[in-house]
Coordinates of C-alpha atoms in Angstrom, one line a residue:
M1 CA 29.1 -48.3 -168.4
I2 CA 31.5 -45.8 -167.0
Y3 CA 34.4 -44.8 -168.8
P4 CA 37.2 -42.2 -168.2
K5 CA 36.7 -39.0 -170.2
I6 CA 40.1 -38.7 -171.4
P7 CA 40.4 -40.6 -174.8
L8 CA 44.0 -42.0 -174.4
A9 CA 42.7 -44.0 -171.4
Q10 CA 39.9 -45.2 -173.3
S11 CA 42.2 -46.5 -176.0
I12 CA 44.5 -48.3 -173.7
I13 CA 41.6 -50.0 -172.0
E14 CA 39.8 -51.0 -175.2
I15 CA 42.9 -52.5 -176.8
C16 CA 43.6 -54.5 -173.6
L17 CA 40.3 -55.8 -173.5
S18 CA 40.5 -56.7 -177.3
K19 CA 43.6 -58.7 -176.6
G20 CA 42.3 -60.6 -173.7
I21 CA 44.4 -58.8 -171.0
T22 CA 42.0 -58.8 -168.1
T23 CA 44.0 -59.2 -165.1
I24 CA 45.0 -55.8 -163.9
I25 CA 47.2 -54.8 -160.9
I26 CA 46.6 -51.3 -159.8
S27 CA 48.4 -49.2 -157.3
P28 CA 46.5 -46.3 -156.0
G29 CA 47.3 -42.9 -157.3
S30 CA 45.9 -39.7 -158.9
R31 CA 47.7 -39.4 -162.3
N32 CA 46.5 -43.1 -163.1
A33 CA 43.0 -42.2 -162.1
P34 CA 41.7 -42.2 -165.9
L35 CA 42.9 -46.0 -166.1
T36 CA 41.8 -47.1 -162.7
I37 CA 38.3 -45.7 -163.5
G38 CA 38.1 -47.5 -166.7
F39 CA 39.3 -50.8 -165.5
V40 CA 37.6 -51.0 -162.4
N41 CA 34.3 -50.2 -163.8
N42 CA 34.3 -52.7 -166.5
P43 CA 33.3 -56.1 -165.1
A44 CA 35.4 -57.8 -167.9
F45 CA 38.4 -57.1 -166.0
Q46 CA 39.6 -58.7 -162.8
C47 CA 41.3 -56.0 -160.8
Y48 CA 43.5 -56.1 -157.8
S49 CA 44.5 -53.2 -155.5
I50 CA 48.2 -53.4 -154.2
A51 CA 49.4 -50.3 -152.6
D52 CA 53.2 -51.1 -152.7
E53 CA 54.3 -50.9 -156.3
R54 CA 57.3 -53.3 -155.7
S55 CA 55.1 -56.0 -154.1
A56 CA 52.3 -55.3 -156.7
A57 CA 54.8 -56.0 -159.4
F58 CA 55.9 -59.3 -158.0
F59 CA 52.4 -60.2 -157.1
A60 CA 51.6 -59.7 -160.8
L61 CA 54.6 -61.8 -161.7
G62 CA 53.3 -64.7 -159.7
I63 CA 50.1 -64.6 -161.4
A64 CA 51.6 -64.7 -164.8
Q65 CA 54.0 -67.4 -163.7
Q66 CA 50.9 -69.5 -163.3
T67 CA 48.6 -68.4 -165.9
K68 CA 51.2 -67.9 -168.6
Q69 CA 49.3 -64.9 -169.8
P70 CA 50.4 -61.3 -169.5
V71 CA 49.2 -59.3 -166.5
A72 CA 48.9 -55.6 -166.6
L73 CA 50.2 -53.4 -163.8
V74 CA 48.9 -49.7 -163.7
C75 CA 50.7 -47.0 -161.5
T76 CA 50.8 -43.2 -161.0
S77 CA 53.6 -41.0 -162.1
G78 CA 57.0 -40.5 -160.6
S79 CA 59.0 -42.8 -158.4
A80 CA 56.0 -45.3 -158.3
L81 CA 57.1 -46.6 -161.8
L82 CA 60.8 -47.1 -160.5
N83 CA 59.5 -49.7 -158.0
Y84 CA 58.3 -52.1 -160.6
Y85 CA 62.0 -52.6 -161.9
P86 CA 62.9 -55.5 -159.8
A87 CA 60.0 -57.6 -160.7
F88 CA 60.3 -56.2 -164.5
A89 CA 63.9 -57.6 -164.5
E90 CA 62.9 -60.8 -163.3
A91 CA 60.2 -61.1 -165.7
F92 CA 62.7 -60.3 -168.5
Y93 CA 65.1 -63.1 -167.3
S94 CA 62.5 -65.6 -166.4
Q95 CA 60.6 -65.0 -169.6
I96 CA 57.3 -64.2 -168.0
P97 CA 54.7 -61.9 -169.9
M98 CA 54.1 -58.6 -168.0
I99 CA 52.7 -55.1 -169.1
V100 CA 53.5 -52.1 -167.4
I101 CA 51.2 -49.2 -168.0
S102 CA 52.6 -46.0 -166.3
A103 CA 50.6 -42.8 -166.1
D104 CA 52.8 -39.7 -166.9
R105 CA 52.6 -35.9 -166.9
P106 CA 52.6 -34.3 -170.4
Q107 CA 56.1 -33.7 -171.7
S108 CA 55.8 -30.1 -171.1
K109 CA 55.6 -30.7 -167.4
I110 CA 58.8 -33.0 -167.2
D111 CA 62.1 -31.3 -165.9
I112 CA 60.3 -27.9 -164.8
G113 CA 60.0 -28.6 -161.1
D114 CA 56.6 -30.3 -161.1
G115 CA 56.0 -32.9 -158.3
Q116 CA 56.0 -36.7 -158.9
T117 CA 57.7 -36.2 -162.5
I118 CA 60.7 -38.1 -163.6
R119 CA 61.9 -39.0 -166.9
Q120 CA 59.6 -42.0 -167.4
E121 CA 60.0 -42.8 -171.2
N122 CA 62.2 -45.8 -171.8
V123 CA 63.0 -46.2 -168.1
F124 CA 63.1 -50.0 -168.4
E125 CA 65.0 -49.8 -171.6
N126 CA 67.7 -52.3 -170.7
H127 CA 65.2 -55.1 -169.9
S128 CA 62.1 -54.2 -171.8
L129 CA 61.1 -56.1 -175.0
Y130 CA 59.2 -53.0 -176.3
N131 CA 58.7 -49.4 -174.9
A132 CA 55.5 -47.5 -176.1
N133 CA 56.0 -43.9 -175.5
L134 CA 52.5 -42.5 -176.3
H135 CA 51.6 -39.0 -177.2
E136 CA 48.7 -37.2 -175.2
D137 CA 46.1 -37.2 -178.2
V138 CA 44.5 -40.3 -179.4
S139 CA 46.2 -41.3 -182.8
I140 CA 46.6 -44.3 -185.0
E141 CA 50.3 -44.2 -184.1
N142 CA 49.3 -44.6 -180.4
D143 CA 47.0 -47.5 -181.2
L144 CA 49.9 -49.1 -183.2
K145 CA 52.3 -48.8 -180.2
I146 CA 49.9 -50.2 -177.7
N147 CA 49.1 -53.1 -179.9
E148 CA 52.8 -53.7 -180.6
A149 CA 53.7 -53.7 -176.8
I150 CA 50.9 -56.2 -176.0
N151 CA 51.7 -58.5 -178.9
T152 CA 55.3 -58.5 -177.9
A153 CA 54.5 -59.4 -174.4
I154 CA 52.3 -62.4 -175.5
T155 CA 54.4 -63.8 -178.3
Q156 CA 58.0 -63.1 -176.8
K157 CA 57.1 -63.9 -173.2
G158 CA 58.6 -60.9 -171.4
P159 CA 57.9 -57.4 -170.0
V160 CA 57.0 -54.5 -171.9
H161 CA 56.3 -50.7 -171.0
I162 CA 53.4 -48.4 -172.1
N163 CA 53.9 -44.9 -171.0
A164 CA 50.8 -42.7 -171.2
P165 CA 50.7 -38.9 -170.5
F166 CA 47.5 -37.6 -168.9
E167 CA 46.6 -33.9 -168.2
E168 CA 44.1 -32.8 -165.6
P169 CA 41.1 -33.1 -165.0
L170 CA 41.7 -36.7 -164.3
Y171 CA 38.5 -37.7 -162.7
E172 CA 35.9 -36.9 -165.2
T173 CA 33.7 -39.8 -166.7
V174 CA 31.5 -40.3 -169.5
S175 CA 28.7 -43.0 -170.2
E176 CA 30.0 -43.7 -173.9
L177 CA 33.2 -44.2 -175.6
S178 CA 34.6 -41.6 -177.7
V179 CA 37.2 -43.6 -179.6
K180 CA 37.2 -46.4 -182.0
V181 CA 40.4 -48.3 -181.4
N182 CA 42.6 -50.0 -184.1
T183 CA 43.4 -53.6 -183.0
V184 CA 46.4 -55.4 -184.7
A185 CA 46.4 -59.3 -184.4
F186 CA 49.5 -60.8 -183.6
A187 CA 50.9 -63.5 -185.6
N188 CA 50.8 -67.2 -184.3
V189 CA 54.3 -68.7 -185.3
T190 CA 54.3 -72.5 -185.5
Q191 CA 57.6 -73.8 -184.3
T192 CA 59.2 -76.3 -186.7
I193 CA 62.7 -77.8 -187.2
S194 CA 63.5 -80.2 -189.9
M195 CA 65.5 -83.4 -190.0
K196 CA 67.9 -81.6 -192.2
D197 CA 68.5 -79.0 -189.6
V198 CA 69.7 -81.5 -187.0
A199 CA 71.1 -84.2 -189.2
E200 CA 74.7 -83.0 -188.6
Y201 CA 74.3 -82.6 -184.9
A202 CA 72.6 -86.2 -184.6
T203 CA 75.8 -87.5 -186.2
I204 CA 78.0 -86.0 -183.6
W205 CA 75.6 -87.2 -181.0
N206 CA 75.9 -90.8 -182.3
N207 CA 79.7 -90.6 -182.2
S208 CA 79.7 -89.4 -178.6
T209 CA 80.0 -91.7 -175.5
K210 CA 79.4 -88.8 -172.9
K211 CA 76.3 -86.7 -173.2
M212 CA 75.2 -84.5 -170.3
I213 CA 71.6 -83.1 -170.4
L214 CA 71.3 -80.3 -167.8
V215 CA 67.9 -78.8 -167.1
G216 CA 67.5 -75.3 -165.6
V217 CA 64.3 -73.8 -164.2
N218 CA 61.4 -75.7 -166.4
E219 CA 57.6 -75.6 -166.2
P220 CA 55.9 -78.6 -164.5
N221 CA 54.8 -81.2 -167.2
A222 CA 56.5 -79.3 -170.1
I223 CA 58.5 -82.4 -171.5
N224 CA 56.7 -85.2 -173.0
E225 CA 56.9 -88.4 -171.3
K226 CA 58.3 -90.4 -174.4
I227 CA 61.3 -87.9 -174.4
I228 CA 61.9 -88.5 -170.7
E229 CA 62.0 -92.2 -171.3
A230 CA 64.3 -91.8 -174.2
F231 CA 66.7 -90.0 -172.0
A232 CA 66.5 -92.5 -169.3
K233 CA 67.4 -95.7 -171.5
E234 CA 70.5 -94.1 -173.1
E235 CA 73.8 -95.3 -171.4
S236 CA 75.8 -92.5 -172.8
V237 CA 73.4 -89.9 -171.4
V238 CA 73.5 -88.4 -167.8
V239 CA 70.5 -86.1 -167.0
L240 CA 71.1 -83.6 -164.3
T241 CA 68.0 -81.7 -162.9
E242 CA 67.4 -79.4 -160.0
T243 CA 64.5 -78.9 -157.7
T244 CA 63.3 -76.0 -160.2
S245 CA 63.5 -78.2 -163.2
N246 CA 60.2 -80.0 -162.4
L247 CA 61.5 -83.1 -164.5
H248 CA 61.5 -86.3 -162.8
H249 CA 62.7 -90.0 -163.4
D250 CA 64.5 -92.4 -161.2
T251 CA 67.6 -92.3 -163.3
F252 CA 68.1 -88.6 -163.2
I253 CA 70.5 -86.9 -160.9
N254 CA 68.5 -84.4 -158.9
N255 CA 71.0 -83.3 -156.3
I256 CA 73.9 -82.0 -158.4
D257 CA 75.9 -80.6 -155.5
T258 CA 75.6 -83.6 -153.5
I259 CA 77.2 -85.7 -156.3
I260 CA 79.9 -83.4 -157.5
T261 CA 81.1 -81.5 -154.5
P262 CA 83.5 -84.2 -153.1
F263 CA 84.9 -85.0 -156.7
T264 CA 88.7 -85.0 -157.3
T265 CA 90.3 -83.7 -160.4
A266 CA 90.2 -87.0 -161.9
N267 CA 86.6 -87.6 -161.2
F268 CA 85.8 -84.3 -163.0
E269 CA 88.0 -85.3 -165.8
D270 CA 85.9 -88.5 -166.1
L271 CA 82.6 -86.5 -165.7
R272 CA 83.7 -84.0 -168.6
P273 CA 80.9 -84.3 -171.3
E274 CA 81.7 -84.4 -174.9
I275 CA 78.3 -82.9 -175.5
L276 CA 76.3 -80.7 -173.0
L277 CA 72.7 -80.2 -173.9
T278 CA 70.7 -77.6 -171.9
F279 CA 67.3 -76.3 -171.9
G280 CA 65.1 -74.4 -169.2
G281 CA 65.8 -71.3 -167.5
M282 CA 68.6 -70.4 -164.9
V283 CA 70.7 -73.1 -163.1
V284 CA 70.8 -72.7 -159.3
S285 CA 74.1 -74.9 -158.7
K286 CA 77.1 -72.6 -158.6
R287 CA 79.2 -75.9 -158.4
I288 CA 77.9 -77.4 -161.9
K289 CA 78.6 -73.9 -163.4
A290 CA 82.2 -73.9 -162.0
F291 CA 82.7 -77.4 -163.3
L292 CA 81.5 -76.8 -166.8
R293 CA 83.5 -73.7 -167.0
K294 CA 86.6 -75.2 -166.2
Y295 CA 86.0 -78.7 -167.9
K296 CA 84.4 -77.4 -171.0
P297 CA 82.4 -79.7 -173.3
K298 CA 83.4 -79.9 -177.0
H299 CA 79.8 -79.0 -177.8
H300 CA 77.2 -77.1 -176.0
W301 CA 73.8 -76.9 -177.6
H302 CA 70.9 -74.8 -175.9
I303 CA 67.4 -75.3 -176.9
D304 CA 65.0 -72.2 -176.3
S305 CA 62.5 -70.5 -178.5
W306 CA 64.0 -67.2 -177.7
R307 CA 67.3 -67.0 -175.9
A308 CA 70.6 -68.7 -175.3
Y309 CA 73.0 -67.6 -172.5
D310 CA 76.6 -68.7 -173.0
T311 CA 76.8 -69.6 -169.1
F312 CA 79.8 -71.9 -169.4
G313 CA 81.8 -70.1 -172.2
A314 CA 81.4 -73.2 -174.4
L315 CA 78.0 -72.4 -176.4
T316 CA 78.3 -73.9 -180.0
K317 CA 74.7 -74.0 -181.2
H318 CA 71.3 -72.5 -180.3
F319 CA 68.4 -74.3 -181.5
E320 CA 65.5 -71.8 -181.4
V321 CA 62.7 -73.9 -180.9
D322 CA 60.5 -75.4 -178.1
P323 CA 62.4 -78.6 -176.6
N324 CA 59.6 -81.0 -177.4
V325 CA 59.7 -79.8 -181.0
F326 CA 63.5 -80.3 -181.1
F327 CA 63.5 -83.9 -179.5
D328 CA 60.6 -85.1 -181.5
T329 CA 62.6 -84.5 -184.6
F330 CA 66.1 -85.2 -183.3
L331 CA 65.6 -88.4 -181.3
P332 CA 64.5 -90.5 -184.2
L333 CA 67.8 -89.8 -185.8
T334 CA 69.9 -91.1 -182.8
N335 CA 71.2 -94.4 -181.8
L336 CA 71.8 -96.1 -178.4
I337 CA 75.6 -96.0 -177.9
E338 CA 77.4 -98.3 -175.5
S339 CA 79.1 -96.4 -172.8
N340 CA 79.7 -96.5 -169.1
Y341 CA 79.1 -92.9 -168.5
F342 CA 75.5 -93.2 -167.0
Q343 CA 76.6 -96.3 -164.9
Q344 CA 79.6 -94.7 -163.4
L345 CA 77.7 -91.6 -162.1
D346 CA 74.6 -93.9 -161.2
A347 CA 77.0 -95.8 -158.7
V348 CA 78.2 -92.4 -157.2
K349 CA 74.5 -91.5 -156.7
A350 CA 73.7 -94.7 -154.7
L351 CA 76.8 -94.0 -152.6
R352 CA 76.0 -90.4 -152.0
K353 CA 72.3 -91.4 -151.1
L354 CA 73.6 -93.9 -148.5
K355 CA 76.1 -91.4 -146.9
S356 CA 73.6 -88.7 -147.0
D357 CA 70.9 -90.6 -145.1
I358 CA 73.5 -91.7 -142.6
Y359 CA 74.4 -88.0 -142.0
L360 CA 70.9 -86.5 -141.8
D361 CA 70.1 -89.1 -139.3
K362 CA 72.8 -88.1 -136.8
I363 CA 72.9 -84.3 -137.2
P364 CA 71.3 -82.0 -134.5
F365 CA 68.3 -79.6 -135.1
S366 CA 69.6 -77.1 -137.8
D367 CA 68.6 -75.5 -141.0
F368 CA 69.5 -78.7 -142.8
K369 CA 67.4 -81.0 -140.4
V370 CA 64.6 -78.5 -140.8
F371 CA 64.7 -78.6 -144.7
E372 CA 64.7 -82.3 -144.6
K373 CA 61.6 -82.5 -142.5
V374 CA 59.8 -79.7 -144.1
M375 CA 60.2 -81.1 -147.8
Q376 CA 59.3 -84.6 -146.6
C377 CA 56.0 -83.2 -145.3
L378 CA 54.9 -81.1 -148.1
P379 CA 51.3 -82.2 -149.3
I380 CA 51.2 -84.2 -152.3
N381 CA 50.2 -82.5 -155.4
S382 CA 50.8 -79.1 -154.0
Q383 CA 52.7 -76.2 -155.2
L384 CA 56.1 -75.2 -153.5
Q385 CA 57.4 -71.5 -153.8
I386 CA 60.9 -71.0 -152.7
S387 CA 62.7 -67.9 -151.8
N388 CA 66.2 -67.2 -153.0
S389 CA 69.6 -67.5 -151.2
S390 CA 69.8 -70.3 -148.6
A391 CA 66.4 -71.6 -149.0
I392 CA 66.7 -72.6 -152.7
R393 CA 70.2 -74.0 -152.2
Y394 CA 69.1 -76.2 -149.3
A395 CA 66.2 -77.4 -151.4
Q396 CA 68.5 -78.9 -153.8
L397 CA 69.9 -81.3 -151.5
I398 CA 66.5 -82.9 -150.4
D399 CA 64.5 -85.1 -152.5
I400 CA 61.0 -83.9 -153.4
D401 CA 57.8 -86.0 -154.3
P402 CA 57.3 -85.7 -158.1
S403 CA 53.9 -84.6 -157.8
I404 CA 54.8 -81.2 -156.3
E405 CA 55.4 -78.3 -158.6
V406 CA 58.4 -76.0 -157.7
Y407 CA 59.0 -72.3 -158.3
C408 CA 61.5 -69.7 -157.5
N409 CA 62.5 -66.2 -158.9
R410 CA 65.8 -67.4 -160.5
G411 CA 65.8 -64.9 -163.3
T412 CA 67.7 -62.4 -161.2
S413 CA 67.9 -64.6 -158.1
G414 CA 66.8 -61.8 -155.7
I415 CA 65.4 -61.9 -152.5
D416 CA 63.3 -58.7 -153.0
G417 CA 59.9 -60.2 -154.1
S418 CA 59.7 -63.8 -153.2
T419 CA 56.8 -63.5 -150.9
S420 CA 54.8 -61.3 -153.2
T421 CA 55.4 -63.6 -156.0
A422 CA 54.1 -66.6 -154.0
I423 CA 51.0 -64.9 -153.0
G424 CA 50.3 -63.9 -156.6
A425 CA 50.9 -67.6 -157.5
A426 CA 48.7 -68.8 -155.0
V427 CA 45.9 -66.5 -156.0
A428 CA 46.1 -67.8 -159.6
N429 CA 46.6 -71.4 -158.8
A430 CA 43.9 -73.8 -157.2
K431 CA 46.5 -76.0 -155.6
Q432 CA 47.6 -75.8 -152.1
T433 CA 50.4 -73.4 -152.0
V434 CA 53.4 -73.5 -149.7
F435 CA 56.1 -70.7 -149.4
I436 CA 59.5 -71.7 -147.7
T437 CA 61.5 -68.6 -146.9
G438 CA 64.4 -67.4 -144.7
D439 CA 64.2 -64.6 -142.4
I440 CA 65.9 -61.8 -144.3
G441 CA 64.0 -62.3 -147.4
F442 CA 60.7 -62.5 -145.6
L443 CA 61.6 -59.3 -143.7
Y444 CA 62.7 -57.6 -146.8
D445 CA 59.3 -58.3 -148.5
S446 CA 57.0 -58.0 -145.5
N447 CA 54.7 -55.6 -147.5
A448 CA 53.8 -58.7 -149.5
L449 CA 51.3 -59.4 -146.4
W450 CA 49.7 -55.9 -146.9
N451 CA 47.3 -58.0 -149.4
N452 CA 43.6 -58.4 -149.4
Y453 CA 43.6 -61.5 -151.6
V454 CA 45.8 -64.1 -149.8
P455 CA 44.0 -67.5 -149.9
K456 CA 43.1 -68.9 -146.6
N457 CA 45.1 -72.1 -147.2
F458 CA 48.3 -70.3 -148.1
K459 CA 51.1 -71.4 -145.9
I460 CA 54.5 -69.6 -145.1
I461 CA 57.2 -71.7 -143.5
L462 CA 59.8 -69.1 -142.4
I463 CA 63.1 -70.4 -141.2
N464 CA 64.7 -67.9 -138.9
N465 CA 68.5 -68.4 -138.2
G466 CA 68.9 -64.7 -137.1
G467 CA 70.5 -63.3 -140.3
G468 CA 71.8 -64.1 -143.8
G469 CA 72.9 -67.5 -143.1
I470 CA 74.2 -68.1 -146.6
F471 CA 77.1 -65.7 -145.9
R472 CA 78.5 -68.0 -143.3
I473 CA 79.0 -70.8 -145.9
L474 CA 80.8 -68.4 -148.4
P475 CA 84.4 -67.7 -148.5
G476 CA 85.5 -64.8 -146.4
H477 CA 83.4 -65.6 -143.5
E478 CA 84.7 -64.6 -140.1
E479 CA 83.2 -63.8 -136.8
S480 CA 83.3 -60.0 -136.3
P481 CA 81.1 -57.1 -135.8
V482 CA 81.7 -56.0 -139.4
F483 CA 80.6 -59.4 -140.7
N484 CA 77.5 -59.6 -138.4
T485 CA 76.4 -56.2 -139.2
F486 CA 77.0 -55.6 -143.0
F487 CA 77.0 -59.1 -144.4
E488 CA 75.1 -61.5 -142.3
T489 CA 72.6 -58.7 -141.0
A490 CA 72.2 -60.3 -137.7
H491 CA 68.9 -59.4 -135.9
C492 CA 66.4 -60.4 -133.3
L493 CA 63.1 -59.9 -135.2
T494 CA 60.4 -62.4 -135.4
A495 CA 57.2 -62.6 -137.6
E496 CA 54.8 -62.8 -134.6
H497 CA 53.4 -59.1 -134.6
L498 CA 53.5 -58.9 -138.5
A499 CA 51.4 -62.2 -138.5
K500 CA 48.9 -60.5 -136.0
M501 CA 48.7 -57.3 -137.8
Y502 CA 47.9 -59.0 -141.2
G503 CA 45.5 -61.6 -139.9
F504 CA 47.8 -64.6 -140.3
E505 CA 47.6 -67.7 -138.1
Y506 CA 51.1 -67.9 -136.4
S507 CA 52.9 -70.7 -134.7
I508 CA 56.6 -71.6 -133.9
A509 CA 59.0 -74.6 -133.7
S510 CA 62.4 -74.7 -132.3
D511 CA 63.2 -78.5 -132.1
E512 CA 62.4 -81.7 -133.9
A513 CA 59.4 -82.5 -131.7
S514 CA 57.8 -79.1 -131.9
L515 CA 58.4 -78.9 -135.6
S516 CA 56.8 -82.3 -136.3
R517 CA 53.7 -81.1 -134.2
S518 CA 53.7 -77.8 -135.9
L519 CA 53.9 -79.0 -139.5
T520 CA 50.8 -81.4 -138.7
A521 CA 48.7 -78.5 -137.3
L522 CA 49.8 -76.1 -140.3
Y523 CA 48.2 -78.3 -142.8
A524 CA 45.1 -79.0 -140.9
Q525 CA 44.2 -75.4 -140.4
N526 CA 42.8 -73.8 -143.4
E527 CA 40.6 -71.0 -141.8
K528 CA 43.1 -68.3 -142.6
P529 CA 46.7 -67.9 -144.0
S530 CA 49.5 -69.3 -141.7
I531 CA 52.9 -68.6 -140.8
L532 CA 55.0 -71.2 -139.2
E533 CA 58.2 -69.6 -137.9
I534 CA 61.1 -72.1 -137.1
F535 CA 64.1 -71.0 -135.2
T536 CA 67.4 -72.6 -135.8
P537 CA 70.8 -72.1 -134.4
T538 CA 72.9 -69.3 -136.0
L539 CA 76.2 -70.6 -135.0
K540 CA 75.8 -74.3 -135.9
N541 CA 74.1 -74.2 -139.2
D542 CA 77.2 -73.4 -141.4
S543 CA 79.2 -76.2 -140.0
I544 CA 76.7 -78.7 -140.2
L545 CA 76.2 -78.0 -143.8
L546 CA 79.9 -78.0 -144.7
Q547 CA 80.5 -81.2 -142.9
Y548 CA 77.8 -82.9 -145.0
F549 CA 80.0 -82.6 -148.1
K550 CA 83.0 -84.0 -146.3
E551 CA 81.0 -87.2 -145.2
L552 CA 79.8 -88.1 -148.6
V553 CA 82.8 -90.2 -149.8

């Protein structure tokens, strides 16, 4: 076996191995050579080389998103480390385990004018669950810090930072280890909640006729079926889900904006819940957030093992436990309540469905029409990754087959690494992965395609409307050079040459007939990854979408 000669690098590698951290994403560099040598030469580790650190971090995020296990990132010193920050913040808010291991110069070399040096210690402090600032020499103190960092990423589901100073020479190797590491096991905490803990809340529940359950970003198959059925049969309960909730039942409302956008003040007063119960991550719909902030519930309970955000300014209780554990204890204490709360909203849902189908049948080729067709044609039992901005918002308006898993970087809701995340997820997931994105997000993260590990059956559906179309439906839009340049970012770029450069199959569609043909061909071809670029009319998309909400009543 080949090991780096530097003992500190040996310690980091051996502790990672002892804790099962075996997926390593490495960006090329010199200062991190001791770590690279050690990880790559040990067959126990699965190592990937991704040159662009920002893309590398989102690629790691995609793998961790799927495996639920920490992925380690390794980079050289200097600005390389800062490029991890967008994905690091996403991991923090999405509660995805990630371990950043940055090589550094010794402290004596910082702030004296040496190249590729910045103040790396605690650089992620605002979003890091633990910062292990190591010393150059091997020590029990260093080992304990490395252990604590990795244990924290595993148990608390989030990002941590290990900063390791190395002095030259960096490339020397040895055939035997010179260190004996100290490994500290992490505590397996069994989550429990007693009937006594929830009894008073069950009483409140049983005396309420309007209960709303709102589910944010949620893992597929995360909620037990008996719990879902219990929600569905309660007349006083309305369950609102989103595409990213991965929670399905015929009685649930899965298109929130379609339901509530046309509501009057009286409608909103009728919808105001007495109890709002939430679980899962971030919520996409701005309209449901605006509604609940204005028409606040008397009680807002959030269920999450780690965090509770007061999204609506009404949070009254945080149950720090897994939702299944909570409901298994809570539901036996509840009674079925007579109420027309569900019935009223279910009638609205039926009306909206009828009006929506009529409208979609008559609209011309546009972003909305494309999303309808693309979502309908997704393969059964596939995985859908969606970019942020317009893409994830259109997806909320279209029904999706319950067998399809849906993911989106909703922690920070940025466009910056959606493609890289999708590719990482495709690498870690055996299912057919389809990525739907807009042109600005795709172009912004085009280095994601600079990746030697893209599965042959990976599909990108790129909807190109010539700019940031979401800005056309936000307040303040006006047709002007300032808007087109600085907000919409109008452009005439396509993915054709990027596809050719990176070895992707490439096809286009610009009307319904070509879209239908192209979608059929897209899923029939699995010899190499594919990009289907769909061109839609920039100046029509916004009016078609806005008119949709007017025709739902």
